[in-house]
Coordinates of C-alpha atoms and ligand atoms in Angstrom, one line a residue:
Chain A
M1 CA 47.2 -97.8 46.3
S2 CA 47.7 -94.8 44.0
A3 CA 44.6 -93.6 42.1
G4 CA 44.0 -95.3 38.7
A5 CA 45.2 -93.0 36.0
V6 CA 44.0 -92.7 32.4
I7 CA 46.3 -94.4 29.9
E8 CA 46.5 -92.5 26.7
F9 CA 48.1 -93.6 23.4
H10 CA 48.4 -90.7 21.0
N11 CA 49.4 -91.4 17.4
I12 CA 51.9 -94.0 18.3
S13 CA 53.9 -95.5 15.4
K14 CA 56.8 -97.9 15.5
H15 CA 59.0 -99.1 12.6
F16 CA 61.5 -101.8 13.1
G17 CA 63.7 -101.3 10.0
G18 CA 61.2 -101.7 7.2
V19 CA 58.6 -103.4 9.3
T20 CA 55.8 -101.2 10.6
A21 CA 54.8 -102.8 13.9
V22 CA 52.4 -100.1 15.1
N23 CA 50.8 -97.5 12.9
E24 CA 49.2 -94.2 14.2
L25 CA 47.6 -95.9 17.2
S26 CA 45.4 -93.8 19.4
F27 CA 43.1 -94.8 22.3
T28 CA 42.5 -94.2 25.9
V29 CA 42.0 -96.6 28.8
E30 CA 39.8 -95.6 31.7
P31 CA 40.2 -96.4 35.4
G32 CA 37.7 -98.7 37.1
R33 CA 37.3 -100.9 34.1
V34 CA 39.1 -103.9 32.6
T35 CA 40.1 -103.1 29.0
G36 CA 41.1 -106.0 26.7
F37 CA 43.8 -105.1 24.2
L38 CA 43.2 -107.6 21.5
G39 CA 44.7 -108.7 18.2
P40 CA 46.2 -111.7 16.6
N41 CA 49.8 -112.7 17.1
G42 CA 52.1 -110.1 15.5
A43 CA 49.4 -107.4 15.6
G44 CA 51.7 -105.1 17.6
K45 CA 50.3 -105.5 21.1
T46 CA 53.6 -106.2 22.9
T47 CA 55.3 -103.4 21.0
S48 CA 52.6 -100.9 21.9
L49 CA 52.8 -101.9 25.6
R50 CA 56.6 -101.7 25.7
I51 CA 56.4 -98.2 24.1
L52 CA 53.8 -97.2 26.8
L53 CA 56.3 -98.4 29.5
G54 CA 59.3 -96.6 28.0
L55 CA 61.1 -99.9 27.1
V56 CA 60.8 -99.3 23.4
A57 CA 61.2 -95.8 21.8
A58 CA 58.2 -94.9 19.6
S59 CA 59.1 -93.7 16.1
S60 CA 56.5 -91.0 16.7
G61 CA 53.6 -90.2 19.0
T62 CA 53.3 -90.2 22.8
A63 CA 51.9 -92.6 25.4
T64 CA 51.1 -91.4 28.9
F65 CA 49.6 -92.2 32.3
G66 CA 47.5 -89.3 33.4
G67 CA 49.4 -87.1 30.9
V68 CA 52.9 -88.2 32.2
R69 CA 55.3 -90.4 30.3
Y70 CA 56.4 -93.5 32.1
R71 CA 60.0 -92.4 32.4
D72 CA 58.9 -89.1 34.0
L73 CA 56.8 -90.8 36.7
P74 CA 58.3 -89.9 40.1
H75 CA 57.4 -93.4 41.5
P76 CA 57.0 -95.7 38.6
L77 CA 56.3 -99.0 40.4
E78 CA 53.9 -97.3 42.7
T79 CA 52.0 -95.8 39.8
V80 CA 52.1 -98.6 37.2
G81 CA 52.5 -102.3 37.6
A82 CA 53.5 -104.2 34.5
A83 CA 53.8 -107.9 33.6
L84 CA 55.2 -108.4 30.2
E85 CA 54.9 -111.5 28.1
A86 CA 58.6 -112.6 28.1
A87 CA 59.8 -114.3 31.3
S88 CA 62.2 -111.8 32.7
F89 CA 64.0 -113.6 35.5
H90 CA 67.5 -114.8 36.4
P91 CA 66.9 -118.5 36.7
G92 CA 69.3 -118.8 39.6
R93 CA 67.5 -116.3 41.8
T94 CA 64.7 -117.2 44.1
A95 CA 61.3 -115.6 43.8
R96 CA 62.0 -113.7 47.0
G97 CA 65.4 -112.6 45.8
H98 CA 64.1 -111.5 42.4
L99 CA 61.3 -109.3 43.9
G100 CA 63.7 -108.1 46.6
V101 CA 66.0 -106.6 44.1
Y102 CA 63.3 -104.4 42.6
A103 CA 61.7 -103.6 45.9
I104 CA 65.1 -102.1 46.9
A105 CA 65.4 -100.2 43.6
A106 CA 62.0 -98.7 43.9
G107 CA 62.4 -97.9 47.6
L108 CA 59.5 -100.2 48.7
P109 CA 59.3 -101.9 52.1
R110 CA 60.8 -105.4 51.9
T111 CA 57.6 -106.7 53.5
R112 CA 55.8 -106.1 50.2
V113 CA 57.7 -109.1 48.7
M114 CA 56.0 -111.7 50.8
E115 CA 52.7 -109.9 50.6
V116 CA 52.6 -110.0 46.8
L117 CA 53.9 -113.6 46.7
T118 CA 51.0 -114.5 49.0
Q119 CA 48.6 -112.6 46.9
V120 CA 49.5 -114.5 43.8
G121 CA 49.6 -117.8 45.6
L122 CA 53.4 -118.4 45.4
A123 CA 54.2 -117.9 49.1
A124 CA 55.1 -121.6 49.5
H125 CA 57.6 -121.3 46.6
A126 CA 59.2 -118.0 47.7
A127 CA 62.6 -119.6 48.5
Q128 CA 62.7 -121.7 45.3
R129 CA 64.9 -120.8 42.4
V130 CA 62.9 -119.4 39.5
G131 CA 64.7 -121.7 37.0
G132 CA 62.6 -124.5 38.4
Y133 CA 59.2 -122.7 38.0
S134 CA 56.5 -123.9 35.6
L135 CA 55.2 -121.4 33.0
G136 CA 52.1 -120.8 35.2
M137 CA 54.2 -120.0 38.2
R138 CA 56.3 -117.6 36.1
Q139 CA 53.2 -115.9 35.0
R140 CA 52.2 -115.5 38.7
L141 CA 55.6 -114.2 39.6
G142 CA 55.3 -111.7 36.8
L143 CA 52.0 -110.6 38.3
A144 CA 53.6 -110.4 41.8
Y145 CA 56.2 -108.0 40.3
A146 CA 53.5 -105.9 38.8
L147 CA 51.7 -105.7 42.2
L148 CA 54.9 -104.8 44.2
G149 CA 54.2 -101.1 44.4
D150 CA 50.4 -101.5 44.9
P151 CA 49.9 -99.5 41.7
G152 CA 46.7 -97.8 40.5
V153 CA 47.4 -99.0 36.9
L154 CA 48.0 -102.5 35.7
V155 CA 49.4 -103.3 32.3
L156 CA 49.5 -107.0 31.6
D157 CA 50.7 -108.6 28.4
E158 CA 49.1 -112.0 27.7
P159 CA 48.8 -112.9 31.4
I160 CA 46.6 -115.9 30.8
N161 CA 49.1 -117.7 28.5
G162 CA 50.3 -120.9 30.2
L163 CA 47.9 -120.9 33.1
D164 CA 46.0 -124.0 34.0
P165 CA 42.2 -123.9 34.2
E166 CA 42.3 -123.1 37.9
G167 CA 44.8 -120.3 37.2
I168 CA 42.6 -118.9 34.4
R169 CA 39.6 -118.8 36.8
W170 CA 41.8 -117.1 39.4
I171 CA 43.1 -114.4 37.1
R172 CA 39.6 -113.6 35.8
G173 CA 38.5 -112.9 39.3
F174 CA 41.7 -111.0 40.0
L175 CA 41.2 -108.7 37.0
R176 CA 37.6 -107.9 38.1
D177 CA 38.7 -107.3 41.7
M178 CA 41.5 -104.9 40.5
A179 CA 39.1 -102.9 38.4
A180 CA 36.5 -102.9 41.2
E181 CA 39.1 -101.2 43.4
G182 CA 39.2 -98.4 40.9
R183 CA 42.4 -99.4 39.2
T184 CA 43.0 -99.0 35.5
V185 CA 43.5 -102.5 34.0
L186 CA 44.8 -103.0 30.5
V187 CA 45.2 -106.7 29.6
S188 CA 46.3 -108.0 26.2
S189 CA 45.4 -111.2 24.6
H190 CA 45.4 -112.8 21.1
L191 CA 42.2 -114.7 22.0
L192 CA 39.0 -112.8 22.7
S193 CA 37.5 -115.9 24.3
E194 CA 40.3 -115.9 26.9
V195 CA 39.3 -112.5 28.3
A196 CA 35.7 -112.1 27.1
Q197 CA 34.5 -113.0 30.6
S198 CA 36.6 -110.4 32.3
V199 CA 36.7 -107.3 30.1
D200 CA 34.4 -104.3 30.0
D201 CA 36.0 -102.6 27.0
V202 CA 37.9 -103.8 24.0
V203 CA 40.6 -102.2 21.9
I204 CA 41.2 -104.4 18.9
I205 CA 44.3 -104.0 16.6
A206 CA 45.4 -105.8 13.5
R207 CA 48.6 -105.3 11.6
G208 CA 49.5 -102.4 13.9
E209 CA 46.3 -100.5 13.3
L210 CA 43.2 -99.9 15.4
V211 CA 40.2 -101.7 14.0
H212 CA 37.7 -101.5 16.8
L213 CA 37.2 -99.7 20.1
G214 CA 34.3 -99.8 22.5
P215 CA 32.5 -101.7 25.2
L216 CA 32.6 -105.5 24.8
S217 CA 28.9 -105.4 23.9
S218 CA 29.7 -103.3 20.8
L219 CA 31.2 -106.5 19.3
D220 CA 27.8 -108.1 19.6
T221 CA 26.6 -106.4 16.5
D222 CA 25.0 -109.3 14.8
A223 CA 25.6 -107.5 11.4
A224 CA 24.5 -110.5 9.3
P225 CA 21.7 -112.3 11.3
Q226 CA 20.6 -115.7 10.2
T227 CA 17.7 -118.0 11.0
I228 CA 17.9 -121.8 10.6
V229 CA 14.7 -123.3 9.3
D230 CA 13.9 -126.8 8.1
S231 CA 10.9 -128.9 7.2
P232 CA 10.3 -132.5 6.2
D233 CA 9.2 -131.0 3.0
R234 CA 12.3 -128.9 2.4
E235 CA 11.7 -128.3 -1.3
N236 CA 8.3 -126.7 -0.6
L237 CA 9.9 -124.6 2.1
A238 CA 12.7 -123.4 -0.2
A239 CA 10.1 -122.4 -2.8
T240 CA 8.1 -120.5 -0.3
L241 CA 11.3 -118.6 0.9
T242 CA 12.2 -117.8 -2.7
A243 CA 8.7 -116.5 -3.3
A244 CA 8.9 -114.3 -0.3
G245 CA 12.2 -112.9 -1.5
I246 CA 14.3 -114.3 1.4
S247 CA 17.7 -115.5 0.3
F248 CA 19.1 -118.7 1.9
S249 CA 21.8 -121.2 1.7
I250 CA 21.6 -124.9 2.5
G251 CA 23.4 -125.7 5.7
R252 CA 24.0 -128.9 7.7
T253 CA 21.0 -128.6 9.9
G254 CA 18.6 -126.9 7.5
L255 CA 18.2 -123.8 5.4
L256 CA 20.2 -120.8 6.6
A257 CA 17.8 -117.9 5.8
A258 CA 19.2 -114.4 5.7
T259 CA 16.8 -112.8 8.2
G260 CA 16.9 -112.2 12.0
D261 CA 13.1 -112.6 12.2
P262 CA 12.1 -116.2 12.9
A263 CA 8.4 -115.1 13.5
R264 CA 8.1 -114.0 9.9
L265 CA 9.4 -117.4 8.7
G266 CA 7.0 -119.2 11.0
H267 CA 4.1 -117.1 9.7
L268 CA 5.1 -117.8 6.0
A269 CA 5.3 -121.5 6.7
F270 CA 1.9 -121.5 8.5
E271 CA 0.2 -119.7 5.6
A272 CA 1.8 -122.1 3.1
G273 CA 0.7 -125.1 5.3
I274 CA 4.3 -126.3 5.7
E275 CA 5.3 -128.3 8.7
L276 CA 8.5 -127.0 10.4
S277 CA 11.0 -129.2 12.1
V278 CA 13.5 -126.5 13.0
L279 CA 13.2 -122.8 13.5
H280 CA 15.7 -120.8 15.5
R281 CA 17.7 -117.7 15.3
Q282 CA 21.4 -118.1 14.7
K283 CA 23.6 -115.4 16.4
A284 CA 27.1 -114.5 15.3
G285 CA 29.3 -115.0 18.3
L286 CA 31.7 -112.4 19.8
E287 CA 34.6 -114.5 18.4
D288 CA 33.1 -114.3 14.9
S289 CA 32.9 -110.6 15.1
F290 CA 36.4 -110.5 16.4
L291 CA 37.7 -112.7 13.6
A292 CA 35.9 -110.6 11.0
L293 CA 37.5 -107.5 12.4
V294 CA 41.0 -108.8 12.5
G295 CA 40.8 -110.5 9.2
G296 CA 40.0 -114.1 10.0
G297 CA 42.9 -116.2 9.0
H298 CA 45.4 -114.2 11.0
S299 CA 44.4 -115.6 14.3
L300 CA 46.7 -118.5 15.2
Chain B
M1 CA 71.0 -89.1 45.1
T2 CA 68.8 -91.4 47.3
M3 CA 67.6 -92.8 44.0
F4 CA 71.2 -93.6 43.0
L5 CA 71.9 -95.2 46.4
R6 CA 68.8 -97.3 46.0
C7 CA 70.1 -98.4 42.6
V8 CA 73.5 -99.3 44.0
S9 CA 71.8 -101.3 46.8
A10 CA 69.7 -103.1 44.1
E11 CA 72.8 -103.9 42.1
F12 CA 74.4 -105.3 45.2
A13 CA 71.3 -107.4 45.8
K14 CA 71.5 -108.7 42.2
I15 CA 75.0 -109.9 42.7
F16 CA 74.5 -111.5 46.1
T17 CA 71.2 -113.3 45.2
T18 CA 72.9 -115.5 42.7
R19 CA 75.8 -118.0 43.1
L20 CA 78.2 -116.6 40.6
W21 CA 80.1 -114.3 43.0
W22 CA 81.1 -116.9 45.5
I23 CA 81.9 -119.5 42.9
L24 CA 84.3 -117.0 41.2
A25 CA 85.7 -116.0 44.6
I26 CA 86.5 -119.5 45.6
V27 CA 88.2 -120.3 42.3
L28 CA 90.1 -117.0 42.5
F29 CA 91.3 -117.9 46.0
C30 CA 92.4 -121.4 45.1
Y31 CA 94.1 -120.3 41.9
I32 CA 96.0 -117.4 43.4
G33 CA 96.8 -119.4 46.6
L34 CA 98.3 -122.3 44.6
L35 CA 100.3 -120.0 42.4
A36 CA 101.5 -117.6 45.1
G37 CA 102.2 -120.5 47.6
G38 CA 103.9 -122.6 45.0
L39 CA 106.1 -119.9 43.5
A40 CA 106.9 -118.5 46.9
A41 CA 108.2 -121.9 47.9
L42 CA 110.2 -122.2 44.7
F43 CA 111.8 -118.7 44.7
A44 CA 112.3 -118.7 48.5
G45 CA 114.0 -122.0 48.2
I46 CA 116.3 -120.7 45.5
Q47 CA 117.0 -117.5 47.5
T48 CA 117.8 -119.3 50.7
G49 CA 119.8 -122.0 48.9
V50 CA 117.4 -124.8 49.9
I51 CA 116.9 -125.3 46.2
S52 CA 119.9 -125.1 44.0
P53 CA 119.5 -122.7 41.1
D54 CA 120.9 -125.4 38.8
A55 CA 118.1 -127.7 39.8
V56 CA 115.6 -125.4 38.0
N57 CA 116.2 -124.1 34.5
T58 CA 115.8 -120.3 35.1
G59 CA 117.4 -119.4 31.8
G60 CA 119.2 -116.2 32.8
G61 CA 120.7 -117.8 35.8
S62 CA 120.3 -114.6 37.9
T63 CA 118.6 -115.1 41.2
D64 CA 118.1 -111.4 41.8
L65 CA 114.3 -111.2 41.6
G66 CA 113.9 -107.7 43.2
S67 CA 111.5 -107.8 46.1
L68 CA 110.3 -111.3 46.2
P69 CA 107.4 -110.7 48.6
A70 CA 106.0 -107.9 46.3
L71 CA 106.3 -110.2 43.3
I72 CA 104.4 -113.0 45.0
Y73 CA 101.8 -110.6 46.4
S74 CA 101.2 -109.0 43.1
F75 CA 99.8 -112.3 41.7
A76 CA 96.6 -111.1 43.3
S77 CA 96.1 -108.6 40.5
S78 CA 98.6 -109.6 37.8
V79 CA 97.0 -113.1 37.5
G80 CA 93.7 -112.6 39.4
Y81 CA 92.4 -109.6 37.4
V82 CA 90.5 -111.8 35.0
F83 CA 88.0 -112.7 37.8
P84 CA 86.6 -109.2 38.4
V85 CA 86.4 -108.7 34.6
L86 CA 84.4 -111.9 34.3
L87 CA 82.1 -110.9 37.2
G88 CA 81.5 -107.4 35.7
A89 CA 80.9 -108.8 32.2
L90 CA 78.6 -111.6 33.4
A91 CA 76.6 -109.3 35.7
T92 CA 76.0 -107.0 32.7
T93 CA 75.4 -109.5 29.9
G94 CA 73.2 -111.5 32.2
E95 CA 70.7 -108.6 32.2
F96 CA 70.4 -108.9 28.4
R97 CA 70.4 -112.7 28.4
H98 CA 67.8 -113.2 31.1
Q99 CA 65.8 -110.1 30.0
T100 CA 66.0 -108.7 33.4
L101 CA 66.5 -105.3 31.8
T102 CA 62.7 -105.2 31.6
P103 CA 62.0 -105.2 35.4
T104 CA 65.2 -103.2 36.0
F105 CA 64.1 -100.3 33.7
L106 CA 60.5 -100.5 34.9
A107 CA 61.7 -100.0 38.5
T108 CA 64.3 -97.3 37.4
P109 CA 63.5 -95.8 34.0
R110 CA 66.6 -93.6 34.1
R111 CA 69.0 -96.0 32.4
G112 CA 72.2 -94.0 32.7
L113 CA 71.6 -94.0 36.5
V114 CA 71.3 -97.8 36.5
L115 CA 74.5 -98.2 34.5
G116 CA 76.3 -95.8 36.8
A117 CA 75.1 -97.7 39.8
K118 CA 76.1 -101.0 38.3
T119 CA 79.6 -99.6 37.6
V120 CA 80.0 -98.3 41.2
T121 CA 78.7 -101.6 42.6
L122 CA 81.1 -103.7 40.5
I123 CA 84.1 -101.5 41.5
L124 CA 83.3 -102.2 45.1
V125 CA 82.7 -105.9 44.6
G126 CA 85.8 -106.1 42.4
A127 CA 87.8 -104.6 45.3
G128 CA 86.2 -107.3 47.4
F129 CA 87.6 -109.8 45.0
G130 CA 90.9 -108.0 45.6
V131 CA 90.6 -108.8 49.3
V132 CA 90.0 -112.5 48.4
A133 CA 93.0 -112.6 46.0
L134 CA 95.3 -110.8 48.5
A135 CA 94.2 -113.2 51.2
A136 CA 95.5 -115.9 49.0
S137 CA 98.7 -114.2 47.7
V138 CA 99.7 -112.4 51.0
G139 CA 98.2 -115.0 53.3
L140 CA 99.4 -118.1 51.7
G141 CA 102.3 -116.7 49.7
G142 CA 103.6 -114.7 52.7
G143 CA 103.1 -117.7 55.0
V144 CA 105.3 -119.8 52.7
L145 CA 108.0 -117.1 52.5
S146 CA 108.1 -116.9 56.3
A147 CA 108.3 -120.7 56.5
F148 CA 111.5 -120.5 54.4
G149 CA 112.8 -117.8 56.6
V150 CA 112.4 -115.1 54.0
D151 CA 111.1 -111.8 55.5
A152 CA 107.5 -111.5 54.3
L153 CA 107.7 -107.7 54.7
L154 CA 104.3 -107.7 56.3
I155 CA 105.0 -104.6 58.3
D156 CA 106.6 -102.8 55.4
S157 CA 104.6 -99.8 54.2
E158 CA 105.5 -100.7 50.6
T159 CA 103.6 -103.9 51.0
W160 CA 100.5 -102.1 52.2
L161 CA 100.7 -99.6 49.4
L162 CA 100.7 -102.6 47.1
V163 CA 97.7 -104.0 48.8
A164 CA 95.8 -100.7 48.5
R165 CA 96.7 -100.4 44.8
T166 CA 95.7 -104.0 44.2
L167 CA 92.2 -103.3 45.6
L168 CA 92.0 -100.3 43.3
A169 CA 93.1 -102.3 40.3
M170 CA 90.7 -105.1 40.9
G171 CA 87.8 -102.6 41.3
L172 CA 88.7 -100.9 38.0
W173 CA 89.0 -104.3 36.3
A174 CA 85.4 -105.1 37.3
A175 CA 84.3 -101.7 35.8
I176 CA 86.1 -102.7 32.6
G177 CA 84.0 -105.9 32.7
V178 CA 80.8 -103.8 32.9
G179 CA 82.0 -101.8 30.0
L180 CA 82.8 -104.9 27.9
G181 CA 79.3 -106.3 28.9
V182 CA 77.5 -103.3 27.4
L183 CA 79.8 -103.2 24.5
V184 CA 79.3 -106.9 23.7
P185 CA 76.0 -107.9 25.3
N186 CA 76.2 -111.4 24.0
Q187 CA 77.3 -113.3 27.0
V188 CA 79.2 -116.1 25.3
A189 CA 81.0 -113.6 23.0
S190 CA 81.9 -111.5 26.0
I191 CA 83.3 -114.4 28.0
V192 CA 85.3 -115.6 25.0
I193 CA 86.7 -112.0 24.5
V194 CA 87.7 -111.8 28.2
L195 CA 89.5 -115.1 28.2
A196 CA 91.1 -114.8 24.8
F197 CA 92.3 -111.3 25.5
T198 CA 93.6 -111.7 29.0
Q199 CA 95.1 -115.1 28.7
F200 CA 96.5 -115.0 25.2
V201 CA 96.2 -111.8 23.1
E202 CA 97.5 -109.3 25.7
P203 CA 100.5 -111.3 27.0
L204 CA 101.6 -111.8 23.4
L205 CA 101.1 -108.2 22.6
R206 CA 103.1 -107.1 25.6
L207 CA 105.9 -109.5 24.7
A208 CA 105.9 -108.3 21.1
A209 CA 105.8 -104.7 22.0
S210 CA 108.8 -105.0 24.3
F211 CA 111.2 -105.6 21.4
L212 CA 111.3 -102.0 20.2
E213 CA 111.5 -98.8 22.2
V214 CA 108.6 -97.2 20.4
T215 CA 106.3 -100.1 20.6
A216 CA 107.3 -100.7 24.2
T217 CA 106.0 -97.2 25.0
I218 CA 102.7 -98.1 23.4
G219 CA 102.7 -101.5 25.1
N220 CA 102.7 -99.7 28.4
F221 CA 99.2 -98.5 27.6
L222 CA 97.8 -102.0 27.2
P223 CA 95.3 -102.6 30.1
G224 CA 97.3 -105.4 31.7
A225 CA 100.5 -103.4 31.6
A226 CA 98.7 -100.3 33.0
S227 CA 97.3 -102.5 35.8
D228 CA 100.8 -103.8 36.6
A229 CA 102.1 -100.2 36.6
L230 CA 99.3 -99.3 39.0
V231 CA 100.1 -102.2 41.4
G232 CA 103.8 -101.7 40.9
S233 CA 105.2 -105.2 40.5
S234 CA 104.6 -108.1 38.2
F235 CA 106.3 -111.2 36.9
L236 CA 105.5 -110.0 33.3
N237 CA 107.7 -106.9 33.9
L238 CA 110.5 -109.2 35.2
A239 CA 110.3 -111.2 32.1
N240 CA 111.4 -108.3 30.0
P241 CA 113.6 -106.0 32.2
S242 CA 114.8 -104.1 29.1
A243 CA 111.3 -102.7 28.6
S244 CA 111.0 -98.9 28.6
M245 CA 110.1 -97.1 31.8
P246 CA 106.6 -98.3 32.8
L247 CA 103.9 -95.8 33.6
D248 CA 103.7 -94.3 37.1
W249 CA 101.3 -96.1 39.3
W250 CA 98.7 -93.2 39.1
Q251 CA 99.1 -93.1 35.3
G252 CA 98.4 -96.8 35.1
G253 CA 95.3 -96.3 37.2
L254 CA 94.1 -93.5 34.9
V255 CA 94.6 -95.7 31.9
L256 CA 92.5 -98.5 33.4
L257 CA 89.8 -96.0 34.4
G258 CA 89.9 -94.7 30.8
Y259 CA 89.3 -98.1 29.3
A260 CA 86.4 -98.6 31.7
L261 CA 84.8 -95.3 30.9
V262 CA 85.3 -95.4 27.1
A263 CA 83.8 -99.0 26.9
T264 CA 80.9 -98.1 29.2
V265 CA 80.0 -94.9 27.4
I266 CA 80.1 -96.5 24.0
G267 CA 78.3 -99.6 25.3
Y268 CA 75.6 -97.3 26.7
A269 CA 75.0 -95.9 23.3
V270 CA 75.1 -99.2 21.3
S271 CA 73.1 -101.5 23.7
W272 CA 72.0 -100.1 27.0
K273 CA 69.8 -97.3 25.7
K274 CA 68.3 -99.3 22.8
D275 CA 64.8 -100.8 22.7
V276 CA 64.2 -103.6 25.2
T277 CA 62.1 -106.0 23.2
Ligands
LIG1 N1 62.7 -106.2 18.0 C1 62.0 -106.3 16.8 N2 62.7 -106.2 15.6 C2 62.0 -106.4 14.5 N3 60.7 -106.6 14.4 C3 60.0 -106.7 15.5 C4 60.6 -106.6 16.8 N4 59.7 -106.7 17.8 C5 58.5 -106.9 17.1 N5 58.7 -106.9 15.8 C6 57.6 -107.1 14.8 O1 56.6 -106.2 15.1 C7 55.3 -106.8 14.8 C8 54.5 -106.7 16.1 O2 55.0 -107.6 17.0 P1 54.4 -107.7 18.5 O3 54.3 -106.3 19.1 O4 55.3 -108.6 19.3 O5 53.0 -108.3 18.3 P2 52.0 -109.0 19.3 O6 52.5 -108.8 20.7 O7 50.6 -108.4 19.0 O8 52.0 -110.5 18.9 C9 55.6 -108.2 14.3 O9 55.6 -108.2 12.9 C10 57.0 -108.5 14.8 O10 57.7 -109.4 14.0
LIG2 MG1 52.9 -110.2 22.1

């Protein structure tokens, strides 16, 4: 395994005709961590990753691995392993034939082919033509291709799409293991919930622009905390909140008070002699923060 | 250099890990075998008097067909050339169609090197198709000639020169297929162009060009005419013996090579080096 290199996007922009797919995107991805590259469909994730891999030419900016552009890497497959969203197979080739072609091109030992097929759980289907593969099997074959050169950097575009629950659990463990071995792992998804269990850091883009960057916990901002409170005597409770200057709305399970301090509400109710039937803090979830960042309605 | 050789090996592996090559090779063998065998029987029958010339409507009535064996053997390229073109075009357009350009360019980011390796590979596999086609035209056609008592000229050096030039022509045709594939990456469009041009457009153009001295000279530069000049014998040349002097064999080879290079270089610019999305 080669050492995990730092991935660096520096002011990357890409215009397709009049469409700006990526706009002045800059961020770095560190080795030894799993970084989630998140954004709704059409945000520019695939385009950014293809620019990083030299498949698409950026309109401006540079993207590098340890300071080196992909096309200048002396041993690309042994440095970076990539699995991109689109299924890129000739349906008439077997999995073994498919991987064999690229092992030859990269000068890798042919034994790697069965090793990676075993690693992704496809060894039993190695001699089967890829045209008959399910979506989940294709995803695994894409991963096998990425692993062929035992690279220190993994770039995976929506690897969880199409996997069954068992496959999802498997890939979560796989991502963690790869990072634990010191590799750089960049994994894109349009659903935070898909990767929230696996990622250390998040890079969130929307409409081609960076909207958030940081550890996963940084999404846990709880910017607008709420406490749900209710009483058999709801009118009296409402009057007490108003008197204390706490705004609220009426929700399905009680009053949604705009405060993150349930103890204060309990004390107010106690002093006013109001019996409480519900009192608990409502936390905004990671997904809510994510949706707020990317502009809600865009997530499909 | 080792990188280029690895690329060539990978391109060979691409061809031999799918079924297309042997399907095309089998059809090529059967097609040329039937044609060469059947026409060898017909012409040899006429030449030896087994079949009366009056029994077949030969139009001109002349039974002087030049070297009959060479004519029969040249079917390998004069008819079979469409097979290496198809192989080259399908091998190239398949990369676009099945999006295998992505893993290809990830493994070898130098795209010009990949295209060069593909061209070299297809020239060699195209020559291999030449071997298959010659096995049919010389093997079956020559066998039929011998059976009729006509000298199959198998120990004649001219015959073996024709064999060598046929291999070269078939290799160059495969390279033209690669060039067409990058020029027209749409697989269906590419196949339609190959079939329409080789089976219909070019034979008509060659016929039309042969009517005037000046157009006949231009017609010599059509790829099929250049290929026949390279190989040195073709029934299409016999069909219009009044045509102006055809190109020398080496000129024909250079014209074919020129078509392959021009198409490949332009195709590289218009499709091969573009964004892979
Ligand atoms: N080849 C292309 N031609 C024109 N527009 C494109 C092309 N590829 C992507 N786009 C546009 O760029 C934007 C970003 O797309 P993409 O990178 O695929 O987003 P994501 O992967 O985040 O879903 C979209 O608006 C998409 O329509
Ligand atoms: Mg995408």
